[in-house]
């Protein structure tokens, strides 16, 4: 294993390259996107929204539906894959000066985190302050600076992980990976989202950073050998399902998939399975692939804004009682929570309100021409 990734490896293709690798189809020059990466991120963001929607509906309706089984199946790899994909591109800027690095990997995330923390908190103002007034609200926002707020913890951690990798970039790759894996295996439960999630997830971000070239090579291999890849995905799904739905009898680890070591392996295997599935879907094309890619291209838009339509439709459907099936309600809420943010972004794209999903020039440390966003959730650029 190479101790450090090349900063330009297999992530882009120069115009003078004699052969364009099939897994990296040409994207619009201004986006620099890779189709299968967007498809993979589309799968992941839908799974994340599905989890929040389904669990919320189940709690509100006092039961479970078929969607709960899908959520449970995806639990071991849903977040690990997101972090692995995000880590793929940190190598492109990790050796750059701190000003450019900060613009790309810190200020970018901080802008959206702070903006949407205020917006989400404002919606819940009464619940947060409980009549204590503006002072309590300001204290809440101040606490959000040191402890990630609600669903926005993922964006917060992306900035933290990026800084950690830059500070540790001189550490030999095997040492860095083993150290991150030990953090995941350690029973760290401090009650702090920042600390606990850092320990649980950092290994996947590091793996994406260290193995970027090999992950892109895997996607190439999958596209070239689709038959074998499908067999491998079927085997993975069978093993994943068996471990997820086999109880252990232990309250701390209710199924085999949650056991120490097993969860680490399943997280990594599931992340690679999503990479493989995305590569196959990109090769096949079609409307489903196009839909997933559209979601992946604007995954941060969905992630930032899904909570409003999710909560709104859930409340309407549960209170009305029009649909009694928990699974159907969960499916409708999930679809709405994914689609509405995309519609909102499209409506505001060319208006002053575009600052909701695109960082204004005033919040750049360097010009946009030098700091074009990286693919995936790291980018909120409306393309």
GROMACS .gro file of C-alpha atoms in nm:
model
  383
    1UNK     CA    1   0.000   0.000   0.000
    2UNK     CA    2   0.130   0.342  -0.088
    3UNK     CA    3   0.183   0.556   0.218
    4UNK     CA    4   0.031   0.863   0.055
    5UNK     CA    5  -0.186   0.913  -0.248
    6UNK     CA    6  -0.079   1.108  -0.548
    7UNK     CA    7  -0.255   1.443  -0.535
    8UNK     CA    8  -0.376   1.410  -0.896
    9UNK     CA    9  -0.429   1.035  -0.927
   10UNK     CA   10  -0.705   0.890  -1.131
   11UNK     CA   11  -0.928   1.178  -1.033
   12UNK     CA   12  -0.921   1.365  -1.358
   13UNK     CA   13  -0.810   1.313  -1.716
   14UNK     CA   14  -0.594   1.567  -1.893
   15UNK     CA   15  -0.687   1.662  -2.251
   16UNK     CA   16  -0.362   1.511  -2.375
   17UNK     CA   17  -0.433   1.168  -2.227
   18UNK     CA   18  -0.438   0.917  -2.514
   19UNK     CA   19  -0.725   0.712  -2.372
   20UNK     CA   20  -1.008   0.831  -2.149
   21UNK     CA   21  -1.085   0.564  -1.886
   22UNK     CA   22  -1.440   0.438  -1.934
   23UNK     CA   23  -1.542   0.485  -1.570
   24UNK     CA   24  -1.472   0.857  -1.585
   25UNK     CA   25  -1.706   0.989  -1.853
   26UNK     CA   26  -1.646   1.341  -1.970
   27UNK     CA   27  -1.835   1.594  -1.760
   28UNK     CA   28  -1.904   1.957  -1.827
   29UNK     CA   29  -1.578   2.148  -1.784
   30UNK     CA   30  -1.719   2.373  -1.516
   31UNK     CA   31  -1.829   2.084  -1.294
   32UNK     CA   32  -1.536   1.844  -1.314
   33UNK     CA   33  -1.776   1.579  -1.194
   34UNK     CA   34  -1.745   1.204  -1.227
   35UNK     CA   35  -2.068   1.028  -1.314
   36UNK     CA   36  -2.034   0.723  -1.093
   37UNK     CA   37  -1.933   0.934  -0.792
   38UNK     CA   38  -2.250   1.137  -0.828
   39UNK     CA   39  -2.459   0.823  -0.867
   40UNK     CA   40  -2.302   0.678  -0.552
   41UNK     CA   41  -2.367   0.996  -0.359
   42UNK     CA   42  -2.721   1.000  -0.493
   43UNK     CA   43  -2.778   0.653  -0.350
   44UNK     CA   44  -2.632   0.757  -0.017
   45UNK     CA   45  -2.826   1.081   0.023
   46UNK     CA   46  -3.151   0.901  -0.054
   47UNK     CA   47  -3.066   0.638   0.208
   48UNK     CA   48  -2.994   0.912   0.463
   49UNK     CA   49  -3.322   1.091   0.395
   50UNK     CA   50  -3.501   0.756   0.399
   51UNK     CA   51  -3.361   0.680   0.743
   52UNK     CA   52  -3.475   1.009   0.897
   53UNK     CA   53  -3.813   0.995   0.723
   54UNK     CA   54  -3.887   0.633   0.806
   55UNK     CA   55  -3.785   0.646   1.170
   56UNK     CA   56  -3.977   0.969   1.219
   57UNK     CA   57  -4.291   0.826   1.062
   58UNK     CA   58  -4.259   0.505   1.261
   59UNK     CA   59  -4.234   0.697   1.586
   60UNK     CA   60  -4.526   0.924   1.497
   61UNK     CA   61  -4.750   0.635   1.391
   62UNK     CA   62  -4.636   0.396   1.662
   63UNK     CA   63  -4.529   0.112   1.434
   64UNK     CA   64  -4.295  -0.014   1.165
   65UNK     CA   65  -4.332  -0.079   0.793
   66UNK     CA   66  -4.139  -0.236   0.509
   67UNK     CA   67  -3.918   0.071   0.481
   68UNK     CA   68  -3.778   0.003   0.828
   69UNK     CA   69  -3.619  -0.314   0.693
   70UNK     CA   70  -3.447  -0.121   0.414
   71UNK     CA   71  -3.322   0.135   0.666
   72UNK     CA   72  -3.186  -0.139   0.890
   73UNK     CA   73  -3.013  -0.314   0.599
   74UNK     CA   74  -2.838   0.009   0.496
   75UNK     CA   75  -2.732   0.110   0.847
   76UNK     CA   76  -2.379  -0.043   0.838
   77UNK     CA   77  -2.272   0.137   0.519
   78UNK     CA   78  -2.500   0.440   0.477
   79UNK     CA   79  -2.270   0.696   0.643
   80UNK     CA   80  -1.933   0.517   0.589
   81UNK     CA   81  -1.981   0.536   0.212
   82UNK     CA   82  -2.051   0.910   0.227
   83UNK     CA   83  -1.728   0.972   0.416
   84UNK     CA   84  -1.526   0.739   0.194
   85UNK     CA   85  -1.647   0.922  -0.118
   86UNK     CA   86  -1.570   1.259   0.041
   87UNK     CA   87  -1.220   1.142   0.130
   88UNK     CA   88  -1.149   1.053  -0.234
   89UNK     CA   89  -1.092   1.416  -0.325
   90UNK     CA   90  -0.911   1.561  -0.024
   91UNK     CA   91  -0.580   1.445  -0.176
   92UNK     CA   92  -0.619   1.707  -0.448
   93UNK     CA   93  -0.578   1.994  -0.201
   94UNK     CA   94  -0.415   1.845   0.108
   95UNK     CA   95  -0.066   1.962   0.004
   96UNK     CA   96  -0.177   2.306  -0.109
   97UNK     CA   97  -0.123   2.621   0.098
   98UNK     CA   98  -0.349   2.670   0.399
   99UNK     CA   99  -0.537   2.960   0.238
  100UNK     CA  100  -0.657   2.756  -0.056
  101UNK     CA  101  -0.707   2.446   0.157
  102UNK     CA  102  -0.914   2.639   0.409
  103UNK     CA  103  -1.132   2.787   0.135
  104UNK     CA  104  -1.200   2.447  -0.015
  105UNK     CA  105  -1.231   2.229   0.294
  106UNK     CA  106  -1.309   2.454   0.592
  107UNK     CA  107  -1.477   2.780   0.494
  108UNK     CA  108  -1.696   2.602   0.240
  109UNK     CA  109  -1.842   2.365   0.497
  110UNK     CA  110  -1.848   2.627   0.772
  111UNK     CA  111  -2.056   2.862   0.558
  112UNK     CA  112  -2.332   2.608   0.496
  113UNK     CA  113  -2.318   2.470   0.848
  114UNK     CA  114  -2.358   2.811   1.013
  115UNK     CA  115  -2.620   2.934   0.768
  116UNK     CA  116  -2.841   2.631   0.798
  117UNK     CA  117  -2.789   2.593   1.171
  118UNK     CA  118  -2.944   2.938   1.208
  119UNK     CA  119  -3.226   2.858   0.963
  120UNK     CA  120  -3.310   2.521   1.115
  121UNK     CA  121  -3.290   2.662   1.467
  122UNK     CA  122  -3.514   2.955   1.374
  123UNK     CA  123  -3.784   2.711   1.264
  124UNK     CA  124  -3.765   2.550   1.608
  125UNK     CA  125  -3.725   2.879   1.798
  126UNK     CA  126  -4.007   2.816   2.044
  127UNK     CA  127  -3.898   2.460   2.111
  128UNK     CA  128  -3.537   2.569   2.165
  129UNK     CA  129  -3.598   2.871   2.388
  130UNK     CA  130  -3.902   2.739   2.580
  131UNK     CA  131  -4.002   3.098   2.652
  132UNK     CA  132  -3.657   3.204   2.772
  133UNK     CA  133  -3.618   3.460   2.494
  134UNK     CA  134  -3.338   3.562   2.254
  135UNK     CA  135  -3.064   3.498   2.508
  136UNK     CA  136  -3.142   3.127   2.515
  137UNK     CA  137  -3.147   3.120   2.136
  138UNK     CA  138  -2.804   3.284   2.114
  139UNK     CA  139  -2.671   3.039   2.372
  140UNK     CA  140  -2.805   2.757   2.159
  141UNK     CA  141  -2.625   2.892   1.851
  142UNK     CA  142  -2.303   2.934   2.048
  143UNK     CA  143  -2.326   2.574   2.162
  144UNK     CA  144  -2.363   2.474   1.797
  145UNK     CA  145  -2.015   2.609   1.729
  146UNK     CA  146  -1.853   2.343   1.945
  147UNK     CA  147  -2.111   2.066   1.922
  148UNK     CA  148  -2.258   1.978   1.580
  149UNK     CA  149  -2.626   2.062   1.555
  150UNK     CA  150  -2.888   1.805   1.457
  151UNK     CA  151  -2.851   1.653   1.109
  152UNK     CA  152  -2.580   1.907   1.018
  153UNK     CA  153  -2.319   1.709   1.210
  154UNK     CA  154  -2.204   1.546   0.886
  155UNK     CA  155  -2.102   1.877   0.729
  156UNK     CA  156  -1.928   1.981   1.050
  157UNK     CA  157  -1.730   1.655   1.056
  158UNK     CA  158  -1.624   1.691   0.692
  159UNK     CA  159  -1.434   2.008   0.782
  160UNK     CA  160  -1.285   1.847   1.094
  161UNK     CA  161  -1.178   1.535   0.903
  162UNK     CA  162  -1.018   1.746   0.630
  163UNK     CA  163  -0.812   1.942   0.881
  164UNK     CA  164  -0.712   1.622   1.062
  165UNK     CA  165  -0.588   1.464   0.738
  166UNK     CA  166  -0.389   1.773   0.645
  167UNK     CA  167  -0.225   1.787   0.988
  168UNK     CA  168  -0.150   1.413   0.974
  169UNK     CA  169  -0.049   1.392   0.609
  170UNK     CA  170   0.315   1.321   0.696
  171UNK     CA  171   0.216   1.017   0.899
  172UNK     CA  172   0.279   0.693   0.706
  173UNK     CA  173  -0.040   0.567   0.545
  174UNK     CA  174  -0.053   0.230   0.726
  175UNK     CA  175  -0.004   0.398   1.063
  176UNK     CA  176  -0.274   0.654   0.992
  177UNK     CA  177  -0.518   0.388   0.874
  178UNK     CA  178  -0.453   0.155   1.169
  179UNK     CA  179  -0.488   0.442   1.413
  180UNK     CA  180  -0.820   0.545   1.261
  181UNK     CA  181  -0.940   0.183   1.267
  182UNK     CA  182  -0.852   0.152   1.635
  183UNK     CA  183  -1.059   0.461   1.708
  184UNK     CA  184  -1.354   0.295   1.536
  185UNK     CA  185  -1.306  -0.025   1.734
  186UNK     CA  186  -1.270   0.154   2.067
  187UNK     CA  187  -1.590   0.185   2.273
  188UNK     CA  188  -1.596   0.566   2.266
  189UNK     CA  189  -1.926   0.695   2.404
  190UNK     CA  190  -1.870   1.037   2.556
  191UNK     CA  191  -2.208   1.184   2.471
  192UNK     CA  192  -2.041   1.440   2.244
  193UNK     CA  193  -2.146   1.404   1.880
  194UNK     CA  194  -1.818   1.557   1.767
  195UNK     CA  195  -1.598   1.315   1.959
  196UNK     CA  196  -1.808   1.001   1.918
  197UNK     CA  197  -1.871   1.043   1.546
  198UNK     CA  198  -1.510   1.141   1.482
  199UNK     CA  199  -1.392   0.816   1.636
  200UNK     CA  200  -1.658   0.609   1.461
  201UNK     CA  201  -1.624   0.757   1.111
  202UNK     CA  202  -1.272   0.894   1.059
  203UNK     CA  203  -1.141   0.560   0.932
  204UNK     CA  204  -1.368   0.572   0.626
  205UNK     CA  205  -1.260   0.924   0.531
  206UNK     CA  206  -0.896   0.818   0.570
  207UNK     CA  207  -0.957   0.509   0.357
  208UNK     CA  208  -1.102   0.723   0.079
  209UNK     CA  209  -0.799   0.952   0.099
  210UNK     CA  210  -0.538   0.676   0.103
  211UNK     CA  211  -0.699   0.438  -0.146
  212UNK     CA  212  -0.842   0.689  -0.394
  213UNK     CA  213  -0.653   0.544  -0.690
  214UNK     CA  214  -0.752   0.187  -0.601
  215UNK     CA  215  -1.116   0.280  -0.556
  216UNK     CA  216  -1.124   0.439  -0.900
  217UNK     CA  217  -0.952   0.128  -1.033
  218UNK     CA  218  -1.224  -0.085  -0.870
  219UNK     CA  219  -1.489   0.116  -1.051
  220UNK     CA  220  -1.304   0.059  -1.379
  221UNK     CA  221  -1.280  -0.315  -1.308
  222UNK     CA  222  -1.650  -0.341  -1.224
  223UNK     CA  223  -1.751  -0.177  -1.548
  224UNK     CA  224  -1.526  -0.410  -1.745
  225UNK     CA  225  -1.651  -0.725  -1.568
  226UNK     CA  226  -2.015  -0.657  -1.492
  227UNK     CA  227  -2.111  -1.023  -1.462
  228UNK     CA  228  -1.859  -1.098  -1.190
  229UNK     CA  229  -1.944  -0.770  -1.022
  230UNK     CA  230  -2.313  -0.863  -1.004
  231UNK     CA  231  -2.226  -1.198  -0.848
  232UNK     CA  232  -2.008  -1.020  -0.593
  233UNK     CA  233  -2.283  -0.771  -0.510
  234UNK     CA  234  -2.533  -1.052  -0.463
  235UNK     CA  235  -2.296  -1.232  -0.227
  236UNK     CA  236  -2.235  -0.911  -0.034
  237UNK     CA  237  -2.609  -0.842  -0.002
  238UNK     CA  238  -2.669  -1.193   0.129
  239UNK     CA  239  -2.396  -1.170   0.392
  240UNK     CA  240  -2.498  -0.817   0.487
  241UNK     CA  241  -2.860  -0.918   0.532
  242UNK     CA  242  -2.772  -1.225   0.736
  243UNK     CA  243  -2.557  -1.025   0.977
  244UNK     CA  244  -2.799  -0.732   1.002
  245UNK     CA  245  -3.106  -0.943   1.073
  246UNK     CA  246  -2.947  -1.199   1.307
  247UNK     CA  247  -3.003  -1.092   1.669
  248UNK     CA  248  -2.737  -1.133   1.935
  249UNK     CA  249  -2.943  -1.088   2.249
  250UNK     CA  250  -2.714  -0.810   2.371
  251UNK     CA  251  -2.882  -0.470   2.421
  252UNK     CA  252  -2.564  -0.282   2.326
  253UNK     CA  253  -2.529  -0.476   2.000
  254UNK     CA  254  -2.872  -0.611   1.904
  255UNK     CA  255  -2.752  -0.777   1.584
  256UNK     CA  256  -2.435  -0.933   1.452
  257UNK     CA  257  -2.367  -0.637   1.222
  258UNK     CA  258  -2.314  -0.409   1.521
  259UNK     CA  259  -2.045  -0.617   1.689
  260UNK     CA  260  -1.699  -0.454   1.717
  261UNK     CA  261  -1.488  -0.538   1.416
  262UNK     CA  262  -1.788  -0.668   1.223
  263UNK     CA  263  -1.930  -0.316   1.191
  264UNK     CA  264  -1.596  -0.187   1.062
  265UNK     CA  265  -1.573  -0.459   0.798
  266UNK     CA  266  -1.936  -0.415   0.693
  267UNK     CA  267  -1.893  -0.039   0.667
  268UNK     CA  268  -1.596  -0.079   0.435
  269UNK     CA  269  -1.753  -0.361   0.234
  270UNK     CA  270  -2.079  -0.173   0.198
  271UNK     CA  271  -1.901   0.141   0.083
  272UNK     CA  272  -1.722  -0.055  -0.188
  273UNK     CA  273  -2.050  -0.223  -0.281
  274UNK     CA  274  -2.209   0.118  -0.339
  275UNK     CA  275  -1.909   0.221  -0.550
  276UNK     CA  276  -1.953  -0.096  -0.755
  277UNK     CA  277  -2.328  -0.054  -0.792
  278UNK     CA  278  -2.283   0.307  -0.899
  279UNK     CA  279  -2.025   0.208  -1.160
  280UNK     CA  280  -2.262  -0.055  -1.300
  281UNK     CA  281  -2.555   0.187  -1.306
  282UNK     CA  282  -2.344   0.446  -1.485
  283UNK     CA  283  -2.256   0.191  -1.750
  284UNK     CA  284  -2.619   0.088  -1.791
  285UNK     CA  285  -2.756   0.443  -1.802
  286UNK     CA  286  -3.132   0.500  -1.807
  287UNK     CA  287  -3.374   0.720  -1.613
  288UNK     CA  288  -3.297   0.568  -1.271
  289UNK     CA  289  -2.927   0.639  -1.314
  290UNK     CA  290  -3.004   0.991  -1.434
  291UNK     CA  291  -3.224   1.050  -1.128
  292UNK     CA  292  -2.959   0.919  -0.889
  293UNK     CA  293  -2.691   1.129  -1.054
  294UNK     CA  294  -2.907   1.441  -1.029
  295UNK     CA  295  -2.949   1.375  -0.657
  296UNK     CA  296  -2.577   1.316  -0.614
  297UNK     CA  297  -2.480   1.634  -0.798
  298UNK     CA  298  -2.682   1.835  -0.548
  299UNK     CA  299  -2.660   1.607  -0.248
  300UNK     CA  300  -2.577   1.899  -0.021
  301UNK     CA  301  -2.895   2.077  -0.135
  302UNK     CA  302  -3.100   1.775  -0.030
  303UNK     CA  303  -2.905   1.730   0.292
  304UNK     CA  304  -2.947   2.090   0.399
  305UNK     CA  305  -3.316   2.132   0.324
  306UNK     CA  306  -3.485   1.791   0.348
  307UNK     CA  307  -3.596   1.835   0.708
  308UNK     CA  308  -3.866   2.095   0.627
  309UNK     CA  309  -4.068   1.899   0.367
  310UNK     CA  310  -4.007   1.580   0.563
  311UNK     CA  311  -4.155   1.718   0.883
  312UNK     CA  312  -4.435   1.899   0.703
  313UNK     CA  313  -4.567   1.605   0.500
  314UNK     CA  314  -4.523   1.364   0.790
  315UNK     CA  315  -4.739   1.584   1.011
  316UNK     CA  316  -5.010   1.618   0.744
  317UNK     CA  317  -5.026   1.247   0.662
  318UNK     CA  318  -5.013   1.126   1.021
  319UNK     CA  319  -5.276   1.370   1.148
  320UNK     CA  320  -5.508   1.318   0.853
  321UNK     CA  321  -5.497   0.940   0.879
  322UNK     CA  322  -5.555   0.912   0.504
  323UNK     CA  323  -5.295   0.637   0.476
  324UNK     CA  324  -5.266   0.382   0.755
  325UNK     CA  325  -4.968   0.186   0.622
  326UNK     CA  326  -4.644   0.297   0.790
  327UNK     CA  327  -4.433   0.181   0.497
  328UNK     CA  328  -4.631   0.371   0.237
  329UNK     CA  329  -4.628   0.690   0.444
  330UNK     CA  330  -4.252   0.650   0.494
  331UNK     CA  331  -4.201   0.609   0.119
  332UNK     CA  332  -4.408   0.917   0.036
  333UNK     CA  333  -4.230   1.129   0.296
  334UNK     CA  334  -3.890   1.012   0.170
  335UNK     CA  335  -3.971   1.092  -0.193
  336UNK     CA  336  -4.104   1.436  -0.100
  337UNK     CA  337  -3.808   1.516   0.125
  338UNK     CA  338  -3.572   1.440  -0.165
  339UNK     CA  339  -3.765   1.615  -0.441
  340UNK     CA  340  -3.872   1.938  -0.272
  341UNK     CA  341  -3.518   2.066  -0.192
  342UNK     CA  342  -3.420   2.010  -0.554
  343UNK     CA  343  -3.723   2.207  -0.665
  344UNK     CA  344  -3.645   2.490  -0.424
  345UNK     CA  345  -3.284   2.507  -0.541
  346UNK     CA  346  -3.397   2.527  -0.901
  347UNK     CA  347  -3.638   2.810  -0.820
  348UNK     CA  348  -3.377   3.021  -0.638
  349UNK     CA  349  -3.080   2.935  -0.860
  350UNK     CA  350  -3.084   3.267  -1.045
  351UNK     CA  351  -3.225   3.483  -0.766
  352UNK     CA  352  -3.067   3.660  -0.468
  353UNK     CA  353  -3.180   3.363  -0.256
  354UNK     CA  354  -2.922   3.141  -0.426
  355UNK     CA  355  -2.696   3.208  -0.127
  356UNK     CA  356  -2.892   2.928   0.043
  357UNK     CA  357  -2.716   2.668  -0.169
  358UNK     CA  358  -2.423   2.848  -0.327
  359UNK     CA  359  -2.152   3.023  -0.130
  360UNK     CA  360  -2.131   3.389  -0.232
  361UNK     CA  361  -1.801   3.534  -0.356
  362UNK     CA  362  -1.774   3.741  -0.038
  363UNK     CA  363  -1.726   3.418   0.157
  364UNK     CA  364  -1.436   3.290  -0.056
  365UNK     CA  365  -1.078   3.323   0.058
  366UNK     CA  366  -0.957   3.279  -0.298
  367UNK     CA  367  -1.129   3.341  -0.631
  368UNK     CA  368  -1.377   3.081  -0.753
  369UNK     CA  369  -1.166   3.022  -1.060
  370UNK     CA  370  -0.896   2.878  -0.833
  371UNK     CA  371  -1.126   2.708  -0.589
  372UNK     CA  372  -1.379   2.525  -0.797
  373UNK     CA  373  -1.571   2.285  -0.575
  374UNK     CA  374  -1.481   1.920  -0.558
  375UNK     CA  375  -1.741   1.663  -0.662
  376UNK     CA  376  -1.995   1.527  -0.422
  377UNK     CA  377  -2.134   1.666  -0.102
  378UNK     CA  378  -1.838   1.901  -0.081
  379UNK     CA  379  -1.996   2.104  -0.359
  380UNK     CA  380  -2.307   2.312  -0.335
  381UNK     CA  381  -2.253   2.477  -0.668
  382UNK     CA  382  -2.569   2.491  -0.875
  383UNK     CA  383  -2.482   2.336  -1.210
   0.00000   0.00000   0.00000
